[in-house]
Amino acid sequence: MSWNSFGHLFRFSTWGESHGPAIGAVVDGCPPGIALAEKDIQPFLDARRPGQSRFTTQRQEPDQVRILSGVFEGQTTGTPISLMIENVDQRSKDYSEVAKAYRPGHADYAYDAKYGLRDYRGGGRSSARETAMRVAAGAVARLVVPQVSILAYVAEIGGDRIDPANFDADQIAQNPFWCPDADAAKRWEALVDEARKAGSSLGAVVECVATGVPAGWGAPLYAKLDAELAGAMMSINAVKGVEIGDGFAAARLRGEDNADPMRPGESSGGPRFLANHAGGVAGGISTGQPVTCRVAFKPTSSILTPVETIDSDGEATQIATKGRHDPCVGIRGVPVVEAMMACVLADQKLLHRAQCG
Amino acid sequence: MSWNSFGHLFRFSTWGESHGPAIGAVVDGCPPGIALAEKDIQPFLDARRPGQSRFTTQRQEPDQVRILSGVFEGQTTGTPISLMIENVDQRSKDYSEVAKAYRPGHADYAYDAKYGLRDYRGGGRSSARETAMRVAAGAVARLVVPQVSILAYVAEIGGDRIDPANFDADQIAQNPFWCPDADAAKRWEALVDEARKAGSSLGAVVECVATGVPAGWGAPLYAKLDAELAGAMMSINAVKGVEIGDGFAAARLRGEDNADPMRPGESSGGPRFLANHAGGVAGGISTGQPVTCRVAFKPTSSILTPVETIDSDGEATQIATKGRHDPCVGIRGVPVVEAMMACVLADQKLLHRAQCG
Amino acid sequence: MSWNSFGHLFRFSTWGESHGPAIGAVVDGCPPGIALAEKDIQPFLDARRPGQSRFTTQRQEPDQVRILSGVFEGQTTGTPISLMIENVDQRSKDYSEVAKAYRPGHADYAYDAKYGLRDYRGGGRSSARETAMRVAAGAVARLVVPQVSILAYVAEIGGDRIDPANFDADQIAQNPFWCPDADAAKRWEALVDEARKAGSSLGAVVECVATGVPAGWGAPLYAKLDAELAGAMMSINAVKGVEIGDGFAAARLRGEDNADPMRPGESSGGPRFLANHAGGVAGGISTGQPVTCRVAFKPTSSILTPVETIDSDGEATQIATKGRHDPCVGIRGVPVVEAMMACVLADQKLLHRAQCG
Amino acid sequence: MSWNSFGHLFRFSTWGESHGPAIGAVVDGCPPGIALAEKDIQPFLDARRPGQSRFTTQRQEPDQVRILSGVFEGQTTGTPISLMIENVDQRSKDYSEVAKAYRPGHADYAYDAKYGLRDYRGGGRSSARETAMRVAAGAVARLVVPQVSILAYVAEIGGDRIDPANFDADQIAQNPFWCPDADAAKRWEALVDEARKAGSSLGAVVECVATGVPAGWGAPLYAKLDAELAGAMMSINAVKGVEIGDGFAAARLRGEDNADPMRPGESSGGPRFLANHAGGVAGGISTGQPVTCRVAFKPTSSILTPVETIDSDGEATQIATKGRHDPCVGIRGVPVVEAMMACVLADQKLLHRAQCG
């Protein structure tokens, strides 16, 4: 079943194919009276936009967003906000090969198995291009949770991890990798260049921290804050793993080492926690600590090296990507991860307010 | 917002507190004409039931399930199936300490922050006791996808991993750890015993494999099979991480090493894949390969060692669990992981059939 | 598709068959901190209970409700509230006739066409007995909207309408018909007695007024307050028509006669309206006026007169109801209509608070 | 809460304001492999388009629909279908009066009470212009249920009803009123002309019949076919009442007169029914008979006669519509009613297939 909507109350539905006339999102449930204009959304799209360094695909799309509804005299009206980006870089290209053969690691075969047909031009609906609309929706979501700051960055490429001791948030926007460790960014240049030149690709891990989330957002069981985050992150193209807080590392800790002891807090607010192994969520509900998650991106499946595959008649063949190629799709995942975090939090804020006033 | 329902079409809603009169689930959307009786559900509950070895909590609950509706003359009627388990081991216990102080790692503080009050008896709604109803719902779900076999097991406790070379599915039910590696099971006895005696606890990793899932289940974007699995698994108590296929390890592979090349298959079905790094899902849709996931359970938060905390007045105090104590909650997660896999697959089967006939 | 849940945020799911061991409802999304006990629910169930006069079916059910979860120390905790009523009047009766032949006007044939089987004992899931759980859920909903007063009454039986000039709210509980017009109640005694003795049945119209609904509840398009009410009321057994405000009569008015002119209101609140043709809803959103609706109940389909029908083999036969028989099912619809009004309003209150704070 | 999506599985979400740059709908869940082009949608939009006779508003909109996604090589792909209509008749008009004063019968006051602001240009989101997108979505829905024929017509204007003896389906498209009775159409010319010239407006009743609906679509309780239809129809602008089958008239029948007796049917299919008081639905599930409903439209609230009202400061004033004016909005409701019927049936078809295969 096609299911192109995300969220319970702050909801967005996306549409569009990589090589169709446009892509778009309809954001519904946004509170009224929020100042909103294209300029509040465009910077996030610009951050995600490909073709800005040699480390991402060279597809050139201005990704200029238009607001078609839901805003009046500069303010949200509480009615659906329609966002649209026209596709301009629709090269008339020869798709005969990809039309017939299935690219391993791509959705080609699965789509055909499900639907009996697929729009194969540029990946169609399964293209990472769809994530532009998540980023646009996320920009609106941020305005719904102004109390929250969201920061994502790449923590690992091709198995090479940043050194936490070198963490410097100011570095993140200073290099083409959204890397908070200047040394690692240097190393990654060589690493990604090598993969790019070899026609190969690398995976990455993106980390995301949301500070300012008050205690009490979330739900006891099936819309748990962490469960919603896990689903949201795993829905991003190329993602294969999600951790909240310490994640898999927590499975290697003893109970006493995994505890987040609590001490009396300052006058203003909740308790002071002595650690945050839990990633800011207990029992599915935020604790007031930073909400943290880690997201694993597989290496881009489109590589220049030929891979064994079959065609739509079931015959053996080979396929290799030609032309533009993204050596590490995880890099461009950073604004997408931030956007999904924002959307989940905006949704949870409204859900919480609904039940608890 | 309280959100106690799971699924789109094959849905279940659970209710009940650890120390209330009963817990239950309402399963809605189950196809009609399926043979169903208590005996189809009870074995899965028995597998999850605590108190069966010294490695799990000594709480004694027979967990006898009753079907109260939705079945007539031994068959599902297509109407809601109400399942109920009466709580019998409600010790009249002194809850004054836990009523006042917040147990770190538990939902106590977060619930109070959200709701302003909580049922503190035995963890109330946040108790792992709720997972019994997931297991019951999962038993029904299995009957909806008879073509699928689901197998979960513990792959790691306290950082000690099984050796894949020793994998023997027949071992799984032969030891108290659901461990497929007889050697590891031996080691874990000592490991868990040590933690138990020390009043500590250990984390675990559960792996789950579903074979027989046909190609085509899932959805392109926001009800992706892998995203639904991630949300489902992360909603289980104590889970902090979820991986599909190679998960985080995929982020350390190169594109060519992560590919799952395809070869012409046998007459009957889809292609033959030469690897399954993807865990049976591409673009959110099943490929016909086994669907695999890994789930990280943190160490039980309830430990005998006192931990620093605050009370509901914000004053500093300490708290330690007294009495029954579960040294590795991940062990009992095995049937729960299987149940959530079954529920996701049953739901996706119905969703797929709805759109694609 | 089985769909046994109602509501977006304040939600309830019902389960159970007429002659199964019990029926129940799970109410989810209820705000925390509301005082709730069985005694807040039971009076509404008692009002709906059959067998209280000769004008309703003689089935005897005490309909004693139990709260199994979601309440702690007399207050709602924000977690699901499980409500259950055990079925005690399950006469061991001969169902062989109804098992085989389809009762016209009943769901028998439609259920078999959909599901291939049905629980035919006492109507199974399609029995009006299910409405007891709506009434129970509605009793909880009322506590969520304490600012609202809900009053329903029978306005017409068998085509004989009350005289608005005789309307006296105090009369409603004084006669077995929930009739606000003492004269009409007198006439209805004869009318319903005649039908009862003739083995026939009569239809009825129930009207419902909710006062105290603040302006602003509802939604612009697909969860319009009036659309939700229409769906809610039409989902009640035997209902065939719903009107908001003047309803079909509005279709016979001219624009100037249908206007609800506005005048400056008192200091405290909104405007003063000079009429309420709209029934308190404009553009799907409440205006602050009383929310009014009218609900048409068909005559009970179970009558003592034989009706031509077919059996499950498609052969011609006849069927007549034997034994207990409800000469005017609309009478018992009054508490059910009130309950659905309460549930819709509670849901809309939470939805409004979510988006607009 | 803004809620701009309709349907469970066959879903559409609409967006856009009367005087914004465009309006649109995203249709999700449509089965793959259905031939679809703009030409399949445009005729229904043309039927709904205003300005085609002097009996509807003179607003001139070509309402040219574009398909922006979800269709590839002439076939639906199973992914979301984005439909858009650019608004071309956005007269630069003086809105200062309507910006300040509330038009009785319109959503103006309710929107302000809910959201604190509104897009007042041409009614903004509450404009009947939104129904164009329902019609577009309905055109897609029809292709999902090719076995069903849907026919709506106006049965009553200003209290003047068609004579069933004159019913001639071929007449419906032959007059500007979608009237199946040539005599009535004649009378209505004079009736509507009089109202138009007097600056007044009239209500109307639209009837809709869907033939070819197989037995078994629908659900036992809260997604009952009739309940879904009631909600769908009541969500249309200006609708105040909905009846299924005999509706309110059924409340005036005796049980034996309301029965729909069944006789053995032809070899091919279900039983033969001797009547259809139920309107093709029993227990919320279709019986195989024609599904019928009646929908009451109030007279247009925008009239040239001044009406007493207040302004946004709460001061007394008067307001009258100037310029274009729709003397009977119910006429243009015909294609909208058909569209909502189609959408409900498409949704129910998929829901049924999901559970029952």
PDB file of N, CA and C in Angstrom, chain D residues 168-226:
ATOM      1  N   ASP D 168     -36.423  10.452 -15.792  1.00  0.00           N
ATOM      2  CA  ASP D 168     -35.795  10.044 -17.056  1.00  0.00           C
ATOM      3  C   ASP D 168     -34.310  10.398 -16.965  1.00  0.00           C
ATOM      4  N   ALA D 169     -33.487   9.379 -16.804  1.00  0.00           N
ATOM      5  CA  ALA D 169     -32.055   9.627 -16.588  1.00  0.00           C
ATOM      6  C   ALA D 169     -31.442  10.424 -17.732  1.00  0.00           C
ATOM      7  N   ASP D 170     -31.976  10.234 -18.918  1.00  0.00           N
ATOM      8  CA  ASP D 170     -31.411  10.956 -20.059  1.00  0.00           C
ATOM      9  C   ASP D 170     -31.630  12.457 -19.965  1.00  0.00           C
ATOM     10  N   GLN D 171     -32.623  12.854 -19.217  1.00  0.00           N
ATOM     11  CA  GLN D 171     -32.890  14.287 -19.058  1.00  0.00           C
ATOM     12  C   GLN D 171     -31.805  15.001 -18.258  1.00  0.00           C
ATOM     13  N   ILE D 172     -31.126  14.254 -17.374  1.00  0.00           N
ATOM     14  CA  ILE D 172     -30.283  14.901 -16.362  1.00  0.00           C
ATOM     15  C   ILE D 172     -29.272  15.867 -16.962  1.00  0.00           C
ATOM     16  N   ALA D 173     -28.642  15.460 -18.046  1.00  0.00           N
ATOM     17  CA  ALA D 173     -27.617  16.322 -18.636  1.00  0.00           C
ATOM     18  C   ALA D 173     -28.200  17.323 -19.630  1.00  0.00           C
ATOM     19  N   GLN D 174     -29.528  17.292 -19.780  1.00  0.00           N
ATOM     20  CA  GLN D 174     -30.166  18.140 -20.796  1.00  0.00           C
ATOM     21  C   GLN D 174     -30.618  19.484 -20.269  1.00  0.00           C
ATOM     22  N   ASN D 175     -30.487  19.722 -18.984  1.00  0.00           N
ATOM     23  CA  ASN D 175     -30.939  21.006 -18.436  1.00  0.00           C
ATOM     24  C   ASN D 175     -29.907  21.506 -17.433  1.00  0.00           C
ATOM     25  N   PRO D 176     -29.961  22.767 -17.119  1.00  0.00           N
ATOM     26  CA  PRO D 176     -28.907  23.328 -16.258  1.00  0.00           C
ATOM     27  C   PRO D 176     -29.047  22.928 -14.791  1.00  0.00           C
ATOM     28  N   PHE D 177     -30.007  22.073 -14.465  1.00  0.00           N
ATOM     29  CA  PHE D 177     -30.256  21.737 -13.057  1.00  0.00           C
ATOM     30  C   PHE D 177     -29.919  20.288 -12.726  1.00  0.00           C
ATOM     31  N   TRP D 178     -29.364  19.527 -13.647  1.00  0.00           N
ATOM     32  CA  TRP D 178     -29.177  18.090 -13.436  1.00  0.00           C
ATOM     33  C   TRP D 178     -30.487  17.478 -12.969  1.00  0.00           C
ATOM     34  N   CYS D 179     -31.555  17.827 -13.644  1.00  0.00           N
ATOM     35  CA  CYS D 179     -32.892  17.398 -13.213  1.00  0.00           C
ATOM     36  C   CYS D 179     -33.412  16.272 -14.117  1.00  0.00           C
ATOM     37  N   PRO D 180     -33.836  15.159 -13.531  1.00  0.00           N
ATOM     38  CA  PRO D 180     -34.301  14.026 -14.344  1.00  0.00           C
ATOM     39  C   PRO D 180     -35.766  14.156 -14.774  1.00  0.00           C
ATOM     40  N   ASP D 181     -36.419  15.233 -14.359  1.00  0.00           N
ATOM     41  CA  ASP D 181     -37.847  15.406 -14.655  1.00  0.00           C
ATOM     42  C   ASP D 181     -37.966  16.690 -15.466  1.00  0.00           C
ATOM     43  N   ALA D 182     -38.303  16.543 -16.746  1.00  0.00           N
ATOM     44  CA  ALA D 182     -38.306  17.705 -17.654  1.00  0.00           C
ATOM     45  C   ALA D 182     -39.290  18.779 -17.184  1.00  0.00           C
ATOM     46  N   ASP D 183     -40.409  18.344 -16.642  1.00  0.00           N
ATOM     47  CA  ASP D 183     -41.386  19.323 -16.160  1.00  0.00           C
ATOM     48  C   ASP D 183     -40.827  20.129 -14.991  1.00  0.00           C
ATOM     49  N   ALA D 184     -40.227  19.418 -14.066  1.00  0.00           N
ATOM     50  CA  ALA D 184     -39.666  20.110 -12.902  1.00  0.00           C
ATOM     51  C   ALA D 184     -38.592  21.092 -13.354  1.00  0.00           C
ATOM     52  N   ALA D 185     -37.772  20.665 -14.298  1.00  0.00           N
ATOM     53  CA  ALA D 185     -36.693  21.540 -14.777  1.00  0.00           C
ATOM     54  C   ALA D 185     -37.272  22.851 -15.291  1.00  0.00           C
ATOM     55  N   LYS D 186     -38.370  22.733 -15.979  1.00  0.00           N
ATOM     56  CA  LYS D 186     -39.063  23.925 -16.473  1.00  0.00           C
ATOM     57  C   LYS D 186     -39.459  24.823 -15.296  1.00  0.00           C
ATOM     58  N   ARG D 187     -40.142  24.246 -14.341  1.00  0.00           N
ATOM     59  CA  ARG D 187     -40.600  25.036 -13.177  1.00  0.00           C
ATOM     60  C   ARG D 187     -39.420  25.681 -12.464  1.00  0.00           C
ATOM     61  N   TRP D 188     -38.313  24.917 -12.368  1.00  0.00           N
ATOM     62  CA  TRP D 188     -37.170  25.428 -11.622  1.00  0.00           C
ATOM     63  C   TRP D 188     -36.545  26.632 -12.300  1.00  0.00           C
ATOM     64  N   GLU D 189     -36.645  26.698 -13.615  1.00  0.00           N
ATOM     65  CA  GLU D 189     -36.119  27.885 -14.300  1.00  0.00           C
ATOM     66  C   GLU D 189     -36.728  29.145 -13.718  1.00  0.00           C
ATOM     67  N   ALA D 190     -38.051  29.131 -13.639  1.00  0.00           N
ATOM     68  CA  ALA D 190     -38.741  30.303 -13.108  1.00  0.00           C
ATOM     69  C   ALA D 190     -38.383  30.520 -11.632  1.00  0.00           C
ATOM     70  N   LEU D 191     -38.349  29.416 -10.908  1.00  0.00           N
ATOM     71  CA  LEU D 191     -38.104  29.481  -9.458  1.00  0.00           C
ATOM     72  C   LEU D 191     -36.725  30.089  -9.166  1.00  0.00           C
ATOM     73  N   VAL D 192     -35.718  29.558  -9.834  1.00  0.00           N
ATOM     74  CA  VAL D 192     -34.357  30.021  -9.554  1.00  0.00           C
ATOM     75  C   VAL D 192     -34.142  31.424 -10.120  1.00  0.00           C
ATOM     76  N   ASP D 193     -34.758  31.687 -11.256  1.00  0.00           N
ATOM     77  CA  ASP D 193     -34.649  33.040 -11.804  1.00  0.00           C
ATOM     78  C   ASP D 193     -35.215  34.068 -10.839  1.00  0.00           C
ATOM     79  N   GLU D 194     -36.341  33.724 -10.273  1.00  0.00           N
ATOM     80  CA  GLU D 194     -36.971  34.654  -9.330  1.00  0.00           C
ATOM     81  C   GLU D 194     -36.019  34.918  -8.148  1.00  0.00           C
ATOM     82  N   ALA D 195     -35.459  33.841  -7.601  1.00  0.00           N
ATOM     83  CA  ALA D 195     -34.568  34.001  -6.444  1.00  0.00           C
ATOM     84  C   ALA D 195     -33.330  34.796  -6.830  1.00  0.00           C
ATOM     85  N   ARG D 196     -32.798  34.492  -7.995  1.00  0.00           N
ATOM     86  CA  ARG D 196     -31.603  35.191  -8.458  1.00  0.00           C
ATOM     87  C   ARG D 196     -31.863  36.687  -8.591  1.00  0.00           C
ATOM     88  N   LYS D 197     -32.978  37.019  -9.223  1.00  0.00           N
ATOM     89  CA  LYS D 197     -33.283  38.436  -9.431  1.00  0.00           C
ATOM     90  C   LYS D 197     -33.583  39.140  -8.103  1.00  0.00           C
ATOM     91  N   ALA D 198     -34.163  38.398  -7.178  1.00  0.00           N
ATOM     92  CA  ALA D 198     -34.463  38.989  -5.869  1.00  0.00           C
ATOM     93  C   ALA D 198     -33.229  39.078  -4.982  1.00  0.00           C
ATOM     94  N   GLY D 199     -32.099  38.610  -5.509  1.00  0.00           N
ATOM     95  CA  GLY D 199     -30.884  38.623  -4.686  1.00  0.00           C
ATOM     96  C   GLY D 199     -30.942  37.601  -3.572  1.00  0.00           C
ATOM     97  N   SER D 200     -31.810  36.618  -3.721  1.00  0.00           N
ATOM     98  CA  SER D 200     -31.982  35.602  -2.687  1.00  0.00           C
ATOM     99  C   SER D 200     -31.349  34.279  -3.160  1.00  0.00           C
ATOM    100  N   SER D 201     -31.628  33.209  -2.470  1.00  0.00           N
ATOM    101  CA  SER D 201     -31.069  31.908  -2.859  1.00  0.00           C
ATOM    102  C   SER D 201     -31.994  30.798  -2.382  1.00  0.00           C
ATOM    103  N   LEU D 202     -31.817  29.612  -2.940  1.00  0.00           N
ATOM    104  CA  LEU D 202     -32.674  28.466  -2.643  1.00  0.00           C
ATOM    105  C   LEU D 202     -31.838  27.242  -2.266  1.00  0.00           C
ATOM    106  N   GLY D 203     -32.427  26.403  -1.456  1.00  0.00           N
ATOM    107  CA  GLY D 203     -31.783  25.135  -1.128  1.00  0.00           C
ATOM    108  C   GLY D 203     -32.155  24.064  -2.134  1.00  0.00           C
ATOM    109  N   ALA D 204     -31.544  22.915  -1.991  1.00  0.00           N
ATOM    110  CA  ALA D 204     -31.804  21.829  -2.928  1.00  0.00           C
ATOM    111  C   ALA D 204     -31.514  20.489  -2.259  1.00  0.00           C
ATOM    112  N   VAL D 205     -32.117  19.454  -2.835  1.00  0.00           N
ATOM    113  CA  VAL D 205     -31.807  18.092  -2.389  1.00  0.00           C
ATOM    114  C   VAL D 205     -31.221  17.335  -3.579  1.00  0.00           C
ATOM    115  N   VAL D 206     -30.064  16.717  -3.351  1.00  0.00           N
ATOM    116  CA  VAL D 206     -29.414  15.918  -4.380  1.00  0.00           C
ATOM    117  C   VAL D 206     -29.548  14.444  -3.994  1.00  0.00           C
ATOM    118  N   GLU D 207     -29.916  13.633  -4.943  1.00  0.00           N
ATOM    119  CA  GLU D 207     -29.972  12.190  -4.708  1.00  0.00           C
ATOM    120  C   GLU D 207     -28.868  11.498  -5.500  1.00  0.00           C
ATOM    121  N   CYS D 208     -28.392  10.410  -4.957  1.00  0.00           N
ATOM    122  CA  CYS D 208     -27.299   9.709  -5.628  1.00  0.00           C
ATOM    123  C   CYS D 208     -27.525   8.208  -5.522  1.00  0.00           C
ATOM    124  N   VAL D 209     -27.320   7.525  -6.631  1.00  0.00           N
ATOM    125  CA  VAL D 209     -27.512   6.078  -6.689  1.00  0.00           C
ATOM    126  C   VAL D 209     -26.251   5.440  -7.267  1.00  0.00           C
ATOM    127  N   ALA D 210     -25.730   4.463  -6.557  1.00  0.00           N
ATOM    128  CA  ALA D 210     -24.579   3.711  -7.076  1.00  0.00           C
ATOM    129  C   ALA D 210     -25.027   2.280  -7.334  1.00  0.00           C
ATOM    130  N   THR D 211     -25.017   1.875  -8.591  1.00  0.00           N
ATOM    131  CA  THR D 211     -25.400   0.500  -8.915  1.00  0.00           C
ATOM    132  C   THR D 211     -24.143  -0.307  -9.235  1.00  0.00           C
ATOM    133  N   GLY D 212     -24.219  -1.578  -8.979  1.00  0.00           N
ATOM    134  CA  GLY D 212     -23.070  -2.438  -9.264  1.00  0.00           C
ATOM    135  C   GLY D 212     -22.156  -2.651  -8.074  1.00  0.00           C
ATOM    136  N   VAL D 213     -22.522  -2.105  -6.922  1.00  0.00           N
ATOM    137  CA  VAL D 213     -21.720  -2.340  -5.715  1.00  0.00           C
ATOM    138  C   VAL D 213     -21.968  -3.772  -5.262  1.00  0.00           C
ATOM    139  N   PRO D 214     -20.955  -4.595  -5.204  1.00  0.00           N
ATOM    140  CA  PRO D 214     -21.184  -5.980  -4.796  1.00  0.00           C
ATOM    141  C   PRO D 214     -21.529  -6.073  -3.315  1.00  0.00           C
ATOM    142  N   ALA D 215     -22.183  -7.131  -2.914  1.00  0.00           N
ATOM    143  CA  ALA D 215     -22.445  -7.363  -1.496  1.00  0.00           C
ATOM    144  C   ALA D 215     -21.123  -7.569  -0.767  1.00  0.00           C
ATOM    145  N   GLY D 216     -20.990  -6.993   0.416  1.00  0.00           N
ATOM    146  CA  GLY D 216     -19.821  -7.264   1.246  1.00  0.00           C
ATOM    147  C   GLY D 216     -18.900  -6.080   1.482  1.00  0.00           C
ATOM    148  N   TRP D 217     -19.113  -4.955   0.818  1.00  0.00           N
ATOM    149  CA  TRP D 217     -18.264  -3.802   1.099  1.00  0.00           C
ATOM    150  C   TRP D 217     -18.803  -3.095   2.335  1.00  0.00           C
ATOM    151  N   GLY D 218     -17.900  -2.614   3.174  1.00  0.00           N
ATOM    152  CA  GLY D 218     -18.321  -1.922   4.379  1.00  0.00           C
ATOM    153  C   GLY D 218     -17.687  -2.551   5.596  1.00  0.00           C
ATOM    154  N   ALA D 219     -18.171  -2.167   6.755  1.00  0.00           N
ATOM    155  CA  ALA D 219     -17.568  -2.644   7.985  1.00  0.00           C
ATOM    156  C   ALA D 219     -18.634  -2.682   9.054  1.00  0.00           C
ATOM    157  N   PRO D 220     -18.472  -3.563  10.036  1.00  0.00           N
ATOM    158  CA  PRO D 220     -19.530  -3.722  11.032  1.00  0.00           C
ATOM    159  C   PRO D 220     -19.850  -2.465  11.847  1.00  0.00           C
ATOM    160  N   LEU D 221     -18.830  -1.657  12.226  1.00  0.00           N
ATOM    161  CA  LEU D 221     -19.207  -0.624  13.195  1.00  0.00           C
ATOM    162  C   LEU D 221     -18.780   0.809  12.883  1.00  0.00           C
ATOM    163  N   TYR D 222     -17.485   1.089  12.883  1.00  0.00           N
ATOM    164  CA  TYR D 222     -17.122   2.505  12.788  1.00  0.00           C
ATOM    165  C   TYR D 222     -16.559   2.909  11.435  1.00  0.00           C
ATOM    166  N   ALA D 223     -16.498   2.012  10.486  1.00  0.00           N
ATOM    167  CA  ALA D 223     -16.294   2.433   9.106  1.00  0.00           C
ATOM    168  C   ALA D 223     -17.404   1.821   8.268  1.00  0.00           C
ATOM    169  N   LYS D 224     -18.587   1.781   8.872  1.00  0.00           N
ATOM    170  CA  LYS D 224     -19.764   1.313   8.141  1.00  0.00           C
ATOM    171  C   LYS D 224     -19.875   2.060   6.826  1.00  0.00           C
ATOM    172  N   LEU D 225     -20.302   1.379   5.802  1.00  0.00           N
ATOM    173  CA  LEU D 225     -20.470   2.035   4.514  1.00  0.00           C
ATOM    174  C   LEU D 225     -21.392   3.245   4.619  1.00  0.00           C
ATOM    175  N   ASP D 226     -22.493   3.100   5.336  1.00  0.00           N
ATOM    176  CA  ASP D 226     -23.426   4.226   5.433  1.00  0.00           C
ATOM    177  C   ASP D 226     -22.876   5.345   6.309  1.00  0.00           C
TER     178      ASP D 226
END
